[in-house]
PDB file of C-alpha atoms and ligand atoms in Angstrom:
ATOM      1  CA  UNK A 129      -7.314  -1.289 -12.266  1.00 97.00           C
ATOM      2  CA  UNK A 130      -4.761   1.310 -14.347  1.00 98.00           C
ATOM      3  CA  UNK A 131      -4.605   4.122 -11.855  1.00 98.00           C
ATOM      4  CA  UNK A 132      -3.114   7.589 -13.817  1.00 98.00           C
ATOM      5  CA  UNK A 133      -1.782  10.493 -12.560  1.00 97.00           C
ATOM      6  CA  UNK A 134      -1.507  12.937 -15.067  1.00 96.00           C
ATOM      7  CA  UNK A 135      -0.279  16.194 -14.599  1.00 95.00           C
ATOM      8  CA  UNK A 136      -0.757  16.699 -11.093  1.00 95.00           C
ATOM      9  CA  UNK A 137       0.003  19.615  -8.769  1.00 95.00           C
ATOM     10  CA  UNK A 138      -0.769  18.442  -5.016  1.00 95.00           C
ATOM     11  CA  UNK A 139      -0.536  21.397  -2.478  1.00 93.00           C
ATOM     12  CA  UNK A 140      -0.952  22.263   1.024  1.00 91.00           C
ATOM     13  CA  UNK A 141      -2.569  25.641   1.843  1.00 88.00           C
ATOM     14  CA  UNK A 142      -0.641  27.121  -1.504  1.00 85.00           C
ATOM     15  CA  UNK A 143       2.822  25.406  -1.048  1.00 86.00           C
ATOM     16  CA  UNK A 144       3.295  22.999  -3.504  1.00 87.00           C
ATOM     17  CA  UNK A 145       3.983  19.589  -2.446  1.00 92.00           C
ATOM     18  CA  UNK A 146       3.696  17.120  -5.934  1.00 94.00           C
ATOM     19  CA  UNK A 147       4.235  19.184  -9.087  1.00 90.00           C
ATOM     20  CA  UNK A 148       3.160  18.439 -12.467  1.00 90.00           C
ATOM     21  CA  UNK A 149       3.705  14.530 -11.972  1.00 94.00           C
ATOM     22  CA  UNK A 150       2.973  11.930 -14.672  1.00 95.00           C
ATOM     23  CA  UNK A 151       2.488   8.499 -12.855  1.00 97.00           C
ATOM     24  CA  UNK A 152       0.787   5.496 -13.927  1.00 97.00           C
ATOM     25  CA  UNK A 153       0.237   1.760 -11.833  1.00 98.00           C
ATOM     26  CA  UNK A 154      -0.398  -0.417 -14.520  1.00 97.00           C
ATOM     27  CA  UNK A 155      -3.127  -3.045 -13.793  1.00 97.00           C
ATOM     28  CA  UNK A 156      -1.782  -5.587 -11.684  1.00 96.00           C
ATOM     29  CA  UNK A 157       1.711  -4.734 -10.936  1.00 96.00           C
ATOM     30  CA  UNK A 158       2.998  -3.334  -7.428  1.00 97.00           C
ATOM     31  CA  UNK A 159       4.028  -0.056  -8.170  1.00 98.00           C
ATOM     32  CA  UNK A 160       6.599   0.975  -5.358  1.00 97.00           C
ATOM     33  CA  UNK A 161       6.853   4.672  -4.172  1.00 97.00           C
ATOM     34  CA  UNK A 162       9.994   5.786  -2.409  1.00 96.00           C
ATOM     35  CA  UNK A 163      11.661   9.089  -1.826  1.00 93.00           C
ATOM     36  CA  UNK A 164      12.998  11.015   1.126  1.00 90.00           C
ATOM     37  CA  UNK A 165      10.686  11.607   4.147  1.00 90.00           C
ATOM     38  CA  UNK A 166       8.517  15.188   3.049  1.00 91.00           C
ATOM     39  CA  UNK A 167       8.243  14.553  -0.485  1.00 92.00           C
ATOM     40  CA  UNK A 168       4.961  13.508  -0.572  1.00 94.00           C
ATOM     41  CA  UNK A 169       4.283  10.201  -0.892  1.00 95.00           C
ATOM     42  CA  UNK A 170       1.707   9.915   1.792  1.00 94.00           C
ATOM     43  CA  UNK A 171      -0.363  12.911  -0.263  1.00 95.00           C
ATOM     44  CA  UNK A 172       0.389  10.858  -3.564  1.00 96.00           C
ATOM     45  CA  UNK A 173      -1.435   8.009  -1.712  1.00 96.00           C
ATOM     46  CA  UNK A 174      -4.252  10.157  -0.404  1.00 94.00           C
ATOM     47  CA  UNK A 175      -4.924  12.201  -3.812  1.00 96.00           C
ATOM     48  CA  UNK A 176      -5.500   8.263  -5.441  1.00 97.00           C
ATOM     49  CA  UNK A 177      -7.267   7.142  -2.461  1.00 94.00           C
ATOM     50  CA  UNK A 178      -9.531  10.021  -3.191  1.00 94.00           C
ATOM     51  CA  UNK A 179      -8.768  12.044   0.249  1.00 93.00           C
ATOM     52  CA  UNK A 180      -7.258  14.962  -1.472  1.00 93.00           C
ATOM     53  CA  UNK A 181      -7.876  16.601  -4.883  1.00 94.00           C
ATOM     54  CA  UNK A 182      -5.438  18.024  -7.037  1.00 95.00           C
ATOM     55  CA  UNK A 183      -5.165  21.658  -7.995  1.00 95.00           C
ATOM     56  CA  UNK A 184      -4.706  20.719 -11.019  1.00 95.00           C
ATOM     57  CA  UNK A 185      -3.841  17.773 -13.560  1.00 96.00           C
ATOM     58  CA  UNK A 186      -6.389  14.851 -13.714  1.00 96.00           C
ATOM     59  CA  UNK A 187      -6.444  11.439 -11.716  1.00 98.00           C
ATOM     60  CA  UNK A 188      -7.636   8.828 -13.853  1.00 98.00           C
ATOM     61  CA  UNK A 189      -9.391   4.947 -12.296  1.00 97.00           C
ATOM     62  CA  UNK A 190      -9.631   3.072 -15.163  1.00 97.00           C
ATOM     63  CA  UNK A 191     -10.450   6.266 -17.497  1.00 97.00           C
ATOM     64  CA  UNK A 192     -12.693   7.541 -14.625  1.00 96.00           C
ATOM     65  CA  UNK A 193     -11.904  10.868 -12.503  1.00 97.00           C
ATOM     66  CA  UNK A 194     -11.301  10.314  -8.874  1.00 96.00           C
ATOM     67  CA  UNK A 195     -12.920  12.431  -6.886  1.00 93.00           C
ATOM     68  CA  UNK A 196     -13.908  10.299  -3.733  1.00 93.00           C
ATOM     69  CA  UNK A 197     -12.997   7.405  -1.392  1.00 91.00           C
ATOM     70  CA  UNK A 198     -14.289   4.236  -3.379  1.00 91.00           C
ATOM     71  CA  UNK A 199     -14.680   0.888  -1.937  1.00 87.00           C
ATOM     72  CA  UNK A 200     -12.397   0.018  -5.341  1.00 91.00           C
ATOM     73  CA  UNK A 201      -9.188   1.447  -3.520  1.00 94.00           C
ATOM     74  CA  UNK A 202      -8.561   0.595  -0.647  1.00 91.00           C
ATOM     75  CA  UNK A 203      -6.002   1.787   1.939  1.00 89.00           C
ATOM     76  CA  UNK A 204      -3.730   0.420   4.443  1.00 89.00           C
ATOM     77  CA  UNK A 205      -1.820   2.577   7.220  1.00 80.00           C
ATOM     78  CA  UNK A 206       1.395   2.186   8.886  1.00 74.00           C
ATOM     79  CA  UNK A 207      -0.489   2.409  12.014  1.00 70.00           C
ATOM     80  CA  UNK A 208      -2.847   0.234  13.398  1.00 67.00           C
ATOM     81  CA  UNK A 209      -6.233   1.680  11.639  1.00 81.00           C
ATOM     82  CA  UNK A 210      -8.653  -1.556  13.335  1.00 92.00           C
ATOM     83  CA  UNK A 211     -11.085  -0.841  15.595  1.00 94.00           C
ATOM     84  CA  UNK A 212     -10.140  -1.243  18.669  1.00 94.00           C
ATOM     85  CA  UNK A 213     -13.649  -2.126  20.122  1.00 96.00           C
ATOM     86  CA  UNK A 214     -14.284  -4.727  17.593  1.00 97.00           C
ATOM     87  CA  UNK A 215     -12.560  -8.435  17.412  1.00 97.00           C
ATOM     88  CA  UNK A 216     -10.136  -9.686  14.864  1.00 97.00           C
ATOM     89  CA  UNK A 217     -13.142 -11.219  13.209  1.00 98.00           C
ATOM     90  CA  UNK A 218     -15.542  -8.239  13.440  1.00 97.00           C
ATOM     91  CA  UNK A 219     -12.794  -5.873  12.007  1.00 96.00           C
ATOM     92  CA  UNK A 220     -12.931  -8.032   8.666  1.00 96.00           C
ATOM     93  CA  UNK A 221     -16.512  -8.470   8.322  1.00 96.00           C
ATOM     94  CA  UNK A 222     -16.790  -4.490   8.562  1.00 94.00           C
ATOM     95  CA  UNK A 223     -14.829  -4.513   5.503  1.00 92.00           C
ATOM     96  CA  UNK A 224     -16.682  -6.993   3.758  1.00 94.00           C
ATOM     97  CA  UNK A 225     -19.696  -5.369   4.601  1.00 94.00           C
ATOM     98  CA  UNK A 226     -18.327  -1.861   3.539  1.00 88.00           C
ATOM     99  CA  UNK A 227     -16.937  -3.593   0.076  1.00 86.00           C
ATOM    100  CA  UNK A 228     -20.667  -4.823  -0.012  1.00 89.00           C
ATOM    101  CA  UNK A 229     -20.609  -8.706   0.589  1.00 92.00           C
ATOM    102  CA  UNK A 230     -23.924 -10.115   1.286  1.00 95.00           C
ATOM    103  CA  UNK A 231     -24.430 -10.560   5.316  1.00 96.00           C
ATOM    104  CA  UNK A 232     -25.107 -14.172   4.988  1.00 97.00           C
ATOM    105  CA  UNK A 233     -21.507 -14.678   3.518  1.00 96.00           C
ATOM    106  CA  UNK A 234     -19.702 -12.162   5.432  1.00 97.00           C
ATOM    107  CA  UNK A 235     -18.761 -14.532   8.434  1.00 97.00           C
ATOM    108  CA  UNK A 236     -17.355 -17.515   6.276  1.00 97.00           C
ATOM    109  CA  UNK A 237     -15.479 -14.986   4.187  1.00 96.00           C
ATOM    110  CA  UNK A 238     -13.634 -13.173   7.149  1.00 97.00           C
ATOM    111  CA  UNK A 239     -12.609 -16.621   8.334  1.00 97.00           C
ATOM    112  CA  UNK A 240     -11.202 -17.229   4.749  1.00 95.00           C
ATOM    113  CA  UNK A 241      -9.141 -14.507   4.864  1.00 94.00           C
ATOM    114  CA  UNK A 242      -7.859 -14.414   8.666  1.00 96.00           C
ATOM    115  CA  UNK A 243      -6.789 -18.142   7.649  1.00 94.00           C
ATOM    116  CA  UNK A 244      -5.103 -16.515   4.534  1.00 91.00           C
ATOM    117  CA  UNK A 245      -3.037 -14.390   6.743  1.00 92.00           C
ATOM    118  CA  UNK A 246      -2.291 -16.850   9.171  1.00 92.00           C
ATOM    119  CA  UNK A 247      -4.423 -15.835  12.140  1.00 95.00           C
ATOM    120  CA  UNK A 248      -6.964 -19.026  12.618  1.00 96.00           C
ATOM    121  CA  UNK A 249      -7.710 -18.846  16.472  1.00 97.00           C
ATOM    122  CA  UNK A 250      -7.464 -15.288  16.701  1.00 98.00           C
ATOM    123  CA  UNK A 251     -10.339 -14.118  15.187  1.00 98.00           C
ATOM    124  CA  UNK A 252     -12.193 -13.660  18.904  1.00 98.00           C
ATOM    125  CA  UNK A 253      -9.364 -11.691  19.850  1.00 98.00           C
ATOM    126  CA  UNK A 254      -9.439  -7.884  20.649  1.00 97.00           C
ATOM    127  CA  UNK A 255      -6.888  -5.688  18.472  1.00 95.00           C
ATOM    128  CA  UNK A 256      -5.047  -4.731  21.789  1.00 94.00           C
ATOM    129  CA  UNK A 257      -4.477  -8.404  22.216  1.00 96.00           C
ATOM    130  CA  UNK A 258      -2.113  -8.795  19.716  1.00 95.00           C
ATOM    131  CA  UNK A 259       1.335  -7.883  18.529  1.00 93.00           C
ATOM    132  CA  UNK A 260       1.894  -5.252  16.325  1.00 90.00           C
ATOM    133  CA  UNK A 261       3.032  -7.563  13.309  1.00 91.00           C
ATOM    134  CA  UNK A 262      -0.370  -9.854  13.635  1.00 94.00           C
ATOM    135  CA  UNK A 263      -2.218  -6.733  14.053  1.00 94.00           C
ATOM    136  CA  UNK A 264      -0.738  -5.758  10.317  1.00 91.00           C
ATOM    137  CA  UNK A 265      -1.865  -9.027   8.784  1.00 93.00           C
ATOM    138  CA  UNK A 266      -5.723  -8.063  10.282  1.00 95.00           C
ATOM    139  CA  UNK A 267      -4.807  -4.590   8.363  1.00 94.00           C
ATOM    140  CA  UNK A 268      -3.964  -6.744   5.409  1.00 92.00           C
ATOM    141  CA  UNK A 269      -6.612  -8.756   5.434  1.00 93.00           C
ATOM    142  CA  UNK A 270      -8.999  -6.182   5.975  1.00 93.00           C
ATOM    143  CA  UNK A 271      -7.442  -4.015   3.392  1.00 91.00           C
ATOM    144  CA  UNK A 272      -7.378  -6.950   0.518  1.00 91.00           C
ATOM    145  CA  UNK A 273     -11.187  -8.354   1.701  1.00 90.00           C
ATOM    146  CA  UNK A 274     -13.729  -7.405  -0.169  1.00 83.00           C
ATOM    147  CA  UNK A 275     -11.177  -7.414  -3.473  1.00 86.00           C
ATOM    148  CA  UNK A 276     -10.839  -3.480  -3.881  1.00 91.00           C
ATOM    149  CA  UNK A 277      -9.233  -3.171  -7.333  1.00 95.00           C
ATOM    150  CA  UNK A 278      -6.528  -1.067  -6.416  1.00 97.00           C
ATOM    151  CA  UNK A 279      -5.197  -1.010  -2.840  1.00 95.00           C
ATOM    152  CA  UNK A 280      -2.707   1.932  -1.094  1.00 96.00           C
ATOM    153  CA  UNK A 281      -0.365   0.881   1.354  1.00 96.00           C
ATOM    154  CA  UNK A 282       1.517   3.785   3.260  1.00 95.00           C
ATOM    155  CA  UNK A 283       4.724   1.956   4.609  1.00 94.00           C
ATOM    156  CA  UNK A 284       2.301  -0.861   6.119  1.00 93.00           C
ATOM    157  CA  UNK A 285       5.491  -2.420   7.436  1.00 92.00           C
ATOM    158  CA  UNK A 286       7.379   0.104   8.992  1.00 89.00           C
ATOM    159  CA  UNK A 287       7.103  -0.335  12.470  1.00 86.00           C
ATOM    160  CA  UNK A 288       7.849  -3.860  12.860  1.00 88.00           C
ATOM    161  CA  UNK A 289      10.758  -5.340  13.090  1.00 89.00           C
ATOM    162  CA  UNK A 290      12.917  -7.027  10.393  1.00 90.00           C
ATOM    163  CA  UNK A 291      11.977 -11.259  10.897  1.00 89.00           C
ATOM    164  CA  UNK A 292       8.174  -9.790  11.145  1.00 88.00           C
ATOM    165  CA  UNK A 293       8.499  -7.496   8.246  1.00 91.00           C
ATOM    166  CA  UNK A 294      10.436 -10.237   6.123  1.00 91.00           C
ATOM    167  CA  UNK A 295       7.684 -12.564   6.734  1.00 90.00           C
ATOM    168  CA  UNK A 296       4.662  -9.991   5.974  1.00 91.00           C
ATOM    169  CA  UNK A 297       6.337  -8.580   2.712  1.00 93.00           C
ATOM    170  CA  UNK A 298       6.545 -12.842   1.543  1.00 92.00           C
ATOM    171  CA  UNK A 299       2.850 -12.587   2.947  1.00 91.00           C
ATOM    172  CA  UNK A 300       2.117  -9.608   1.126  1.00 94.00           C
ATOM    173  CA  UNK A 301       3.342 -11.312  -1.869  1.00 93.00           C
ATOM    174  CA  UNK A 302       1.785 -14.290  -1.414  1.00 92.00           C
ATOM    175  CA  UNK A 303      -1.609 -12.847  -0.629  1.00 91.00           C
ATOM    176  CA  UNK A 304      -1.385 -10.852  -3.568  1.00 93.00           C
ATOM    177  CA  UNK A 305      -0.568 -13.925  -6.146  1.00 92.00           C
ATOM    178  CA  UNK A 306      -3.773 -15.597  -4.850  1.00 90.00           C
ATOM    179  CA  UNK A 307      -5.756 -12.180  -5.054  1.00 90.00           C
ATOM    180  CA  UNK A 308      -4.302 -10.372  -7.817  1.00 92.00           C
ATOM    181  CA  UNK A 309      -5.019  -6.186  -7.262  1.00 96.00           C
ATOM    182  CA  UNK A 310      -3.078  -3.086  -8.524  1.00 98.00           C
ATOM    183  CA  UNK A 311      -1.084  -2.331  -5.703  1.00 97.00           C
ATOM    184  CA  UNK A 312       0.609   1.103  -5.134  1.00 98.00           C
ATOM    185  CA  UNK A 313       3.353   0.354  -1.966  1.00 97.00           C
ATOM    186  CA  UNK A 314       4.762   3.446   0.060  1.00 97.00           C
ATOM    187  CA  UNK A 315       8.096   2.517   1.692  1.00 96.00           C
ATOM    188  CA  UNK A 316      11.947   4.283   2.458  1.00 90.00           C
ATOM    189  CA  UNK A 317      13.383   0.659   2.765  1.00 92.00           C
ATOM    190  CA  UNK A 318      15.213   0.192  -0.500  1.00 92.00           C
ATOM    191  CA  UNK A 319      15.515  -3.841  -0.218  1.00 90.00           C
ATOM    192  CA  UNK A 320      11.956  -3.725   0.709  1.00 93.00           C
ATOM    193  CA  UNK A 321      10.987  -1.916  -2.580  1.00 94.00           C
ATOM    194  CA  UNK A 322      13.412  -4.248  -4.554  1.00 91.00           C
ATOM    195  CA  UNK A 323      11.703  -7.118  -3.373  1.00 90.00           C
ATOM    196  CA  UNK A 324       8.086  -6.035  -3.381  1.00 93.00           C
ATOM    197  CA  UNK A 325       8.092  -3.799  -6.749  1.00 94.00           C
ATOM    198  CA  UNK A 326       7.482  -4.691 -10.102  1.00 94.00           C
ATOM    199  CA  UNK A 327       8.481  -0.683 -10.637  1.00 96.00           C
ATOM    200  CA  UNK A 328      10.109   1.454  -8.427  1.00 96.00           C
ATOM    201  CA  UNK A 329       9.428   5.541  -8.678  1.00 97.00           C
ATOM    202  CA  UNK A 330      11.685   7.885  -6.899  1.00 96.00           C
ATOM    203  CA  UNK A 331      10.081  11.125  -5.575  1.00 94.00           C
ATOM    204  CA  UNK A 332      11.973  13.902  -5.443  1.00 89.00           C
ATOM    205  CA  UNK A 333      12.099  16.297  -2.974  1.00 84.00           C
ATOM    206  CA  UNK A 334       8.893  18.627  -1.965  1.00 78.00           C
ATOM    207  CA  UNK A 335       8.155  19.966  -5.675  1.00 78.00           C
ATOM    208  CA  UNK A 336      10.549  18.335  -8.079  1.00 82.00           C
ATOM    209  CA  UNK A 337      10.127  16.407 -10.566  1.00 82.00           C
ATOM    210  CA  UNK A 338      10.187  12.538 -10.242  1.00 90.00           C
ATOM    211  CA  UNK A 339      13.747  11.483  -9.909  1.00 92.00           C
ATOM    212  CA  UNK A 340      13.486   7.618 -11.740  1.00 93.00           C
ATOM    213  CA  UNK A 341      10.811   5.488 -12.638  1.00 96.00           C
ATOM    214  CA  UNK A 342      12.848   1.592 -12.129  1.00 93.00           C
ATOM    215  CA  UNK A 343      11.809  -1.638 -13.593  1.00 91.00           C
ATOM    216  CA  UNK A 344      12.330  -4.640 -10.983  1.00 90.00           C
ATOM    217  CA  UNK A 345      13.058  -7.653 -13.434  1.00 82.00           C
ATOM    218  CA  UNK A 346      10.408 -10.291 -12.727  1.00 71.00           C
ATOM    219  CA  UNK A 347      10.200 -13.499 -11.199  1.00 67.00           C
ATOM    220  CA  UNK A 348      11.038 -11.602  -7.939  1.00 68.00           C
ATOM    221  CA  UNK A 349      12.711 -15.089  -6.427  1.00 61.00           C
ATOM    222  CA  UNK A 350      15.261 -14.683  -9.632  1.00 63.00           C
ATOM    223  CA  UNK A 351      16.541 -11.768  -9.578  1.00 62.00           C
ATOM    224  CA  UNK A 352      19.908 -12.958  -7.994  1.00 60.00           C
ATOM    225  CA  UNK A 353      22.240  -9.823  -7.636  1.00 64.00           C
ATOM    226  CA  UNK A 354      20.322  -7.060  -7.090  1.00 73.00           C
ATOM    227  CA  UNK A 355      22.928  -4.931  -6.137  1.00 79.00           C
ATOM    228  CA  UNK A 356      23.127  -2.988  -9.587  1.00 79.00           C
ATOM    229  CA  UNK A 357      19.289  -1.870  -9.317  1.00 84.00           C
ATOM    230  CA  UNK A 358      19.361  -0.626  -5.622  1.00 86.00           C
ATOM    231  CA  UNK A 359      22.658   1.103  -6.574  1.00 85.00           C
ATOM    232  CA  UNK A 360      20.390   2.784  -8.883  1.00 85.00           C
ATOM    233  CA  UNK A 361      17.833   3.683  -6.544  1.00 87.00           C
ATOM    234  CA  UNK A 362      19.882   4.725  -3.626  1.00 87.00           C
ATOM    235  CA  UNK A 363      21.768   7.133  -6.865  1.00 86.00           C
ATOM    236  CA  UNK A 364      17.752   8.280  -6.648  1.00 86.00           C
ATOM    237  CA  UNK A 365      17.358   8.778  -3.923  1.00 85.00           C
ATOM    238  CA  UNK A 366      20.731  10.555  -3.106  1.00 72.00           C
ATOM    239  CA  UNK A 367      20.639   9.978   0.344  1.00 57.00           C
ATOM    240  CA  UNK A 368      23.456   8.410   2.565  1.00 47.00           C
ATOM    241  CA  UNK A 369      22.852   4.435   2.356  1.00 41.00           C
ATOM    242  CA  UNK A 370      23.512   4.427   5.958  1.00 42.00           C
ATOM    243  CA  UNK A 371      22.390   8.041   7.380  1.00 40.00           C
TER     244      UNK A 371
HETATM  245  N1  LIG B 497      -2.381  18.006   6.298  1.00 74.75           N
HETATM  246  C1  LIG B 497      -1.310  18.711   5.943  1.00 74.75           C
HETATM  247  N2  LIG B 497      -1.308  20.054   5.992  1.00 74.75           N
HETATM  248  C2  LIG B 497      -0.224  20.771   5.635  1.00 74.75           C
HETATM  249  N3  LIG B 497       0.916  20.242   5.183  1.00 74.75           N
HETATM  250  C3  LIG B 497       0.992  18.916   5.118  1.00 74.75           C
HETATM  251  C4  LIG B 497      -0.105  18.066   5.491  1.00 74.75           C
HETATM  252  N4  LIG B 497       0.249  16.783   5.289  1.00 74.75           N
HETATM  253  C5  LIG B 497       1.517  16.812   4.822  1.00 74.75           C
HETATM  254  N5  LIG B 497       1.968  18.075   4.720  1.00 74.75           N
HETATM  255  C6  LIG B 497       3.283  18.496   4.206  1.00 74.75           C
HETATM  256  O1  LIG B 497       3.419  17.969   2.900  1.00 74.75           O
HETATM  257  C7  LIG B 497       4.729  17.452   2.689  1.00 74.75           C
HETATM  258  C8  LIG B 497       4.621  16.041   2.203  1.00 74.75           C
HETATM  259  O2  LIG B 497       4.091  15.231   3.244  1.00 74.75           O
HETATM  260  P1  LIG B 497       3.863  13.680   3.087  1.00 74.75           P
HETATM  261  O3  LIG B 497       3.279  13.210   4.365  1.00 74.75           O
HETATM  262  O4  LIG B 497       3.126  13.413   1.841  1.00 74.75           O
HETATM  263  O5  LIG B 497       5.367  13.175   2.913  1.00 74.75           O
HETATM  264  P2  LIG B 497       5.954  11.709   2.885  1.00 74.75           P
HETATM  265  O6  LIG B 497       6.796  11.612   1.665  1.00 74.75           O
HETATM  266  O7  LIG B 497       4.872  10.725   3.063  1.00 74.75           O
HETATM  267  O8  LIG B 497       6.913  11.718   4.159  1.00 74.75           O
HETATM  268  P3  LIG B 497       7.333  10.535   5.146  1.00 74.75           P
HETATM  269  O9  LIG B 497       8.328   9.724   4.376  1.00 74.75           O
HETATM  270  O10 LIG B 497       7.976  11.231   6.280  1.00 74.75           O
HETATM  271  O11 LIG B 497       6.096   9.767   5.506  1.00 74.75           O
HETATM  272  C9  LIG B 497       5.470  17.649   3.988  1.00 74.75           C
HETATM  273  O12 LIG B 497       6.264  18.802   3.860  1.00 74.75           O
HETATM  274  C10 LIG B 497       4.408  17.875   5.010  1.00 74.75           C
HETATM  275  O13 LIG B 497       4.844  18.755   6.012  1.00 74.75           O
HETATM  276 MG1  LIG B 498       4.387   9.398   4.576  1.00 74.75          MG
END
């Protein structure tokens, strides 16, 4: 799905947040947005998730205004967003039944993907059962299940630590080979958006304009020195590497 922002002004009770941004995520790619904390990503994420409008300027799904939540974009939290009353398995049938998957397949289908993420054995478990790095591959799984066309992800990794983040961005990777989706990927980790983006935007700060728009040379696994590109984006960002 080619998600378009065109034009848009994003504000909180008057004070303008996003203004006048151009912004496309081209079918199929990982679009990665980064910026400092404030800018606005998270409303950037909610306007094309359909939680916010814009005062002005047009969001475009595949040529089509945006104006609610669609089962076609999908979004995934930092925080843990399962049920907590529901199992492993429940949690990713309710998607599959939101995204409209016929009951009768539902079960077999959750399994699939719990086994995609690497959970087999857990899907009886309660979400307070796990750690906080299996309980983002149930958030994965529930936010890819169902294959929305575009998925959201607000810094889904941000609050685990780095051996279970380097292992969910591969998985995120992975996952997303096998079930190919426009992804748009919020995240202040600069490797992380080197290694997860096929373009990286820069956000500037609360009502500026969009401070570089970075193409991540593909295969991924290739790109060998990466230290001229995320010299470019920490130039973006213009905050201390190591605040
Ligand atoms: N519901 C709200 N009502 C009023 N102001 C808000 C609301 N949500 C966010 N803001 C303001 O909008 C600005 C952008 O917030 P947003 O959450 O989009 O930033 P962000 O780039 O995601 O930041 P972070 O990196 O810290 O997650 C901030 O100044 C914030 O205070
Ligand atoms: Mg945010």
């Amino acid at each position: 799905m080619t998600l378009q922002l065109s034009d848009i002004v994003l504000s909180y009770g008057g004070s303008p947040i996003i203004s006048r941004l151009d912004l496309q995520a081209r079918p199929g790619e990982i679009l990665v947005l980064t910026g400092p904390s404030g800018c606005g990503k998270s409303t950037v994420l909610r306007a094309l998730a359909g939680l916010l409008r814009p005062d002005s300027g047009e969001i475009l799904a595949d040529g089509q205004p945006v104006r609610t939540t669609s089962r076609d974009r999908a979004l995934v939290f930092q925080d843990n967003a399962l049920l907590p009353w529901r199992t492993v398995q429940s949690n990713v049938e309710l998607a599959l039944k939101l995204a409209g998957t016929p009951r009768s397949e539902r079960a077999e289908e959750a399994r699939r993907w719990i086994a995609d993420v690497g959970l087999s054995g857990f899907e009886h478990y309660l979400p307070k059962s796990l750690s906080g790095g299996m309980r983002q591959r149930v958030q994965l799984a529930r936010g890819l299940a169902g294959a929305p066309r575009a998925v959201m992800m607000d810094e889904p990794f941000g609050a685990l630590d780095t051996q279970t983040r380097t292992s969910m961005q591969k998985l995120l990777i992975d996952t997303w080979r096998a079930h190919p989706t426009t992804v748009v990927f919020v995240t202040h980790d600069v490797d992380e958006a080197l290694l997860i983006g096929d373009r990286i935007a820069v956000l500037g700060r609360a009502g500026q304009p969009l401070r570089a728009l970075l193409d991540v040379p593909t295969p991924r696994e290739a790109l060998a020195d990466r230290s001229a590109l995320r010299s470019e984006v920490i130039a973006a960002l213009d905050t201390p590497e190591f605040p």
